Tab-separated table of C-alpha atoms in Angstrom:
chain	number	residue	atom	x	y	z
A	504	MET	CA	93.408	113.608	90.776
A	505	LYS	CA	95.925	116.272	89.829
A	506	PRO	CA	98.101	115.455	86.878
A	507	ILE	CA	101.917	115.141	87.604
A	508	THR	CA	104.229	116.410	84.915
A	509	THR	CA	107.285	118.026	86.772
A	510	ILE	CA	107.781	118.652	90.477
A	511	THR	CA	110.481	121.070	91.685
A	512	SER	CA	111.165	121.014	95.417
A	513	PRO	CA	113.918	120.713	98.042
A	514	ALA	CA	114.348	117.098	98.993
A	515	VAL	CA	113.598	116.744	102.640
A	516	PRO	CA	115.488	113.628	104.094
A	517	LEU	CA	113.736	111.096	106.334
A	518	LEU	CA	116.271	108.386	105.769
A	519	ARG	CA	115.122	105.624	108.144
A	520	ASP	CA	114.411	102.082	106.837
A	521	ASN	CA	111.202	100.312	107.363
A	522	ILE	CA	109.036	103.230	108.288
A	523	ASP	CA	105.508	101.699	108.525
A	524	THR	CA	102.223	103.108	107.906
A	525	ASP	CA	101.103	103.267	111.528
A	526	THR	CA	104.091	105.784	111.934
A	527	ILE	CA	103.132	107.685	108.870
A	528	ILE	CA	99.513	108.040	110.253
A	529	PRO	CA	98.853	106.330	113.681
A	530	SER	CA	95.326	104.803	113.982
A	531	ARG	CA	94.631	107.250	116.798
A	532	GLU	CA	95.023	110.009	114.230
A	533	MET	CA	92.405	108.543	111.842
A	534	ARG	CA	89.343	110.200	113.097
A	535	SER	CA	87.180	109.965	109.915
A	536	THR	CA	86.794	107.634	106.955
A	537	GLY	CA	87.553	110.393	104.338
A	538	ARG	CA	90.607	111.594	102.721
A	539	THR	CA	90.848	114.913	104.474
A	540	GLY	CA	91.793	116.012	107.987
A	541	LEU	CA	94.842	113.707	108.149
A	542	ALA	CA	97.814	115.942	107.465
A	543	ASP	CA	97.884	117.210	110.998
A	544	GLY	CA	98.465	113.588	112.175
A	545	LEU	CA	101.133	112.876	109.704
A	546	PHE	CA	104.265	111.352	111.574
A	547	ALA	CA	102.508	112.373	114.780
A	548	PRO	CA	104.776	110.124	117.094
A	549	TRP	CA	107.945	111.927	115.714
A	550	ARG	CA	106.541	115.415	114.614
A	551	TYR	CA	105.292	116.298	118.067
A	552	SER	CA	106.972	116.168	121.522
A	553	ASP	CA	103.347	116.039	122.841
A	554	ALA	CA	100.983	114.706	120.186
A	555	ASP	CA	97.880	115.549	122.125
A	556	ALA	CA	98.899	119.156	122.631
A	557	ARG	CA	100.477	119.275	119.130
A	558	LEU	CA	103.753	120.606	120.535
A	559	PRO	CA	106.331	120.401	117.722
A	560	GLU	CA	109.435	118.339	118.182
A	561	PRO	CA	112.296	120.703	117.139
A	562	GLY	CA	114.493	118.002	116.020
A	563	PHE	CA	112.138	116.405	113.566
A	564	VAL	CA	113.109	117.001	109.929
A	565	LEU	CA	109.637	118.217	108.762
A	566	ASN	CA	109.593	120.880	111.481
A	567	HIS	CA	112.826	122.250	110.020
A	568	ARG	CA	112.247	125.811	108.444
A	569	ASP	CA	113.797	124.591	105.112
A	570	ALA	CA	111.218	121.893	104.991
A	571	ILE	CA	108.195	124.140	104.969
A	572	GLY	CA	106.288	123.743	101.832
A	573	THR	CA	108.217	120.833	100.511
A	574	ARG	CA	106.749	118.603	97.844
A	575	LEU	CA	109.428	115.874	97.944
A	576	LEU	CA	110.396	113.388	100.718
A	577	LEU	CA	113.536	111.206	100.768
A	578	ALA	CA	112.981	107.919	102.653
A	579	GLY	CA	114.923	104.696	103.385
A	580	HIS	CA	114.387	101.086	102.316
A	581	ASN	CA	110.848	99.532	102.517
A	582	PHE	CA	109.051	102.756	103.054
A	583	GLY	CA	105.346	102.319	103.816
A	584	CYS	CA	105.470	98.786	105.128
A	585	GLY	CA	102.947	97.447	107.688
A	586	SER	CA	99.230	97.828	107.188
A	587	SER	CA	97.663	98.461	103.781
A	588	ARG	CA	95.845	101.612	105.023
A	589	GLU	CA	95.554	104.152	102.229
A	590	HIS	CA	95.170	106.890	104.949
A	591	ALA	CA	99.050	106.863	104.951
A	592	VAL	CA	99.191	108.270	101.275
A	593	TRP	CA	96.232	110.572	101.918
A	594	ALA	CA	98.081	112.204	104.856
A	595	LEU	CA	101.185	112.655	102.886
A	596	ALA	CA	99.249	114.097	99.994
A	597	GLU	CA	97.200	116.424	102.043
A	598	PHE	CA	100.468	117.577	103.776
A	599	GLY	CA	101.707	118.569	100.391
A	600	ILE	CA	103.914	115.818	99.431
A	601	GLU	CA	103.816	114.919	95.691
A	602	ALA	CA	106.691	112.542	95.438
A	603	ILE	CA	108.860	110.184	97.480
A	604	ILE	CA	112.304	108.991	96.367
A	605	ALA	CA	113.620	105.860	98.204
A	606	PRO	CA	115.580	102.767	97.598
A	607	SER	CA	112.461	100.620	97.982
A	608	PHE	CA	108.798	100.712	98.871
A	609	ALA	CA	106.301	98.258	100.386
A	610	PRO	CA	104.429	96.923	97.341
A	611	ILE	CA	100.960	97.745	98.595
A	612	PHE	CA	102.034	101.303	99.683
A	613	LYS	CA	103.592	101.867	96.407
A	614	ALA	CA	100.418	100.772	94.567
A	615	ASN	CA	98.299	103.061	96.904
A	616	CYS	CA	100.534	106.076	95.912
A	617	ILE	CA	99.878	105.606	92.250
A	618	ARG	CA	96.275	105.118	92.762
A	619	ASN	CA	96.095	108.371	94.738
A	620	GLY	CA	98.223	110.638	92.621
A	621	LEU	CA	101.652	110.499	94.692
A	622	LEU	CA	104.703	109.589	92.672
A	623	PRO	CA	106.877	106.866	94.173
A	624	ILE	CA	110.467	106.913	92.643
A	625	GLU	CA	112.969	104.056	93.400
A	626	LEU	CA	116.677	105.082	93.105
A	627	PRO	CA	119.868	103.435	94.695
A	628	GLU	CA	120.557	104.490	98.335
A	629	THR	CA	123.694	106.310	97.386
A	630	ILE	CA	121.754	108.611	95.114
A	631	VAL	CA	118.904	109.084	97.490
A	632	ARG	CA	121.557	110.155	100.204
A	633	ALA	CA	123.270	112.554	97.756
A	634	LEU	CA	119.996	114.281	97.056
A	635	GLN	CA	119.559	115.465	100.675
A	636	TRP	CA	118.379	119.182	100.804
A	637	GLU	CA	119.161	119.616	97.212
A	638	MET	CA	116.772	121.449	94.903
A	639	VAL	CA	115.381	118.640	92.787
A	640	GLU	CA	113.472	118.582	89.611
A	641	ILE	CA	111.411	115.612	88.782
A	642	ASP	CA	110.375	115.042	85.139
A	643	LEU	CA	107.837	112.273	84.913
A	644	ALA	CA	107.429	112.365	81.185
A	645	ASN	CA	111.138	111.604	80.618
A	646	GLN	CA	111.458	109.636	83.920
A	647	GLN	CA	114.394	111.739	85.156
A	648	VAL	CA	115.464	113.266	88.423
A	649	ARG	CA	117.761	116.280	87.994
A	650	ALA	CA	119.723	117.907	90.730
A	651	GLY	CA	123.202	119.720	90.928
A	652	GLY	CA	123.845	119.201	87.329
A	653	ARG	CA	123.302	115.391	87.547
A	654	VAL	CA	120.593	113.450	85.828
A	655	HIS	CA	119.247	110.140	87.177
A	656	HIS	CA	116.769	107.916	85.222
A	657	PHE	CA	114.242	106.037	87.208
A	658	ASP	CA	111.843	103.242	85.890
A	659	ILE	CA	108.090	103.224	86.331
A	660	ASP	CA	105.457	100.856	85.208
A	661	PRO	CA	103.927	102.365	81.869
A	662	GLU	CA	100.421	102.358	83.043
A	663	ALA	CA	101.297	103.890	86.474
A	664	ARG	CA	103.159	106.573	84.428
A	665	GLN	CA	100.013	107.291	82.315
A	666	MET	CA	97.807	107.454	85.478
A	667	LEU	CA	100.106	109.951	87.047
A	668	LEU	CA	100.813	111.990	84.026
A	669	GLU	CA	97.031	112.343	83.177
A	670	GLY	CA	95.778	112.490	86.685
A	671	LEU	CA	93.611	109.282	86.248
A	672	ASP	CA	92.416	106.980	89.040
A	673	VAL	CA	91.740	103.267	88.101
A	674	ILE	CA	88.163	103.925	86.973
A	675	ALA	CA	89.068	106.953	84.713
A	676	LEU	CA	91.877	104.821	83.223
A	677	THR	CA	89.346	102.142	82.264
A	678	PHE	CA	86.924	104.660	80.830
A	679	LYS	CA	89.712	105.470	78.299
A	680	SER	CA	88.860	102.249	76.578
A	681	ARG	CA	85.135	103.112	76.660
A	682	ALA	CA	84.869	102.801	72.854
A	683	ALA	CA	86.286	99.284	72.870
A	684	ILE	CA	84.075	98.401	75.804
A	685	ASN	CA	80.880	99.675	74.031
A	686	ALA	CA	81.983	97.867	70.827
A	687	TRP	CA	82.326	94.601	72.639
A	688	GLU	CA	78.941	95.046	74.518
A	689	ALA	CA	77.319	95.620	71.044
A	690	THR	CA	78.539	92.340	69.511
A	691	ASP	CA	76.353	89.331	69.278
A	692	ARG	CA	76.239	87.696	72.521
A	693	THR	CA	76.247	84.229	70.901
A	694	GLN	CA	79.574	85.116	69.158
A	695	ARG	CA	81.546	85.986	72.323
A	696	PRO	CA	84.372	83.730	73.322
A	697	TRP	CA	82.947	82.423	76.405
A	698	VAL	CA	84.987	80.116	78.694
A	699	TYR	CA	83.113	77.517	80.613
A	700	LEU	CA	84.683	76.031	83.717
A	701	ASP	CA	83.662	72.269	84.611
A	702	THR	CA	83.337	72.458	88.474
A	703	ARG	CA	82.235	68.981	88.825
A	704	PRO	CA	84.206	66.808	91.146
């Protein structure tokens, strides 16, 4: 995965609550099992007036000329609810979105973001709304969102922060402990602290 240190982008607002993964990437748009080829179907029910013909819906925010090339999406409460499909994160990432700022995320979607190199940031709704169309700088190392002379601190799990800063997936994060794992495997098996469970009724 690509490491994330700073992200600078206009903040494109999609401030609707409870946007589910079937809206982010409808099942009819998932035509392969891979991570690519999904960006075209991102938000298809809203992004196109005719999804089959791929006719853009002029009023949809991601079709706005100022949204072209954006790396940052603002969202409402409970973003990414619904099914647990990782395709929703893959579609956002392939489209170019590197971070989402919202008051809250569905837990599974949030975990999928971190595992796939997309930064989910939770900030109060009043701050999220104030960031609309602002040029925003995200500093992951210092856990700050900066815009218009204002600085907003955000919390993130330390392990998630490390994964995103270093571009690590779960396996790569585990391999950082390779020396400790190898040392444990080299110990005398009879000295290991096994725990036996008595499964008798």
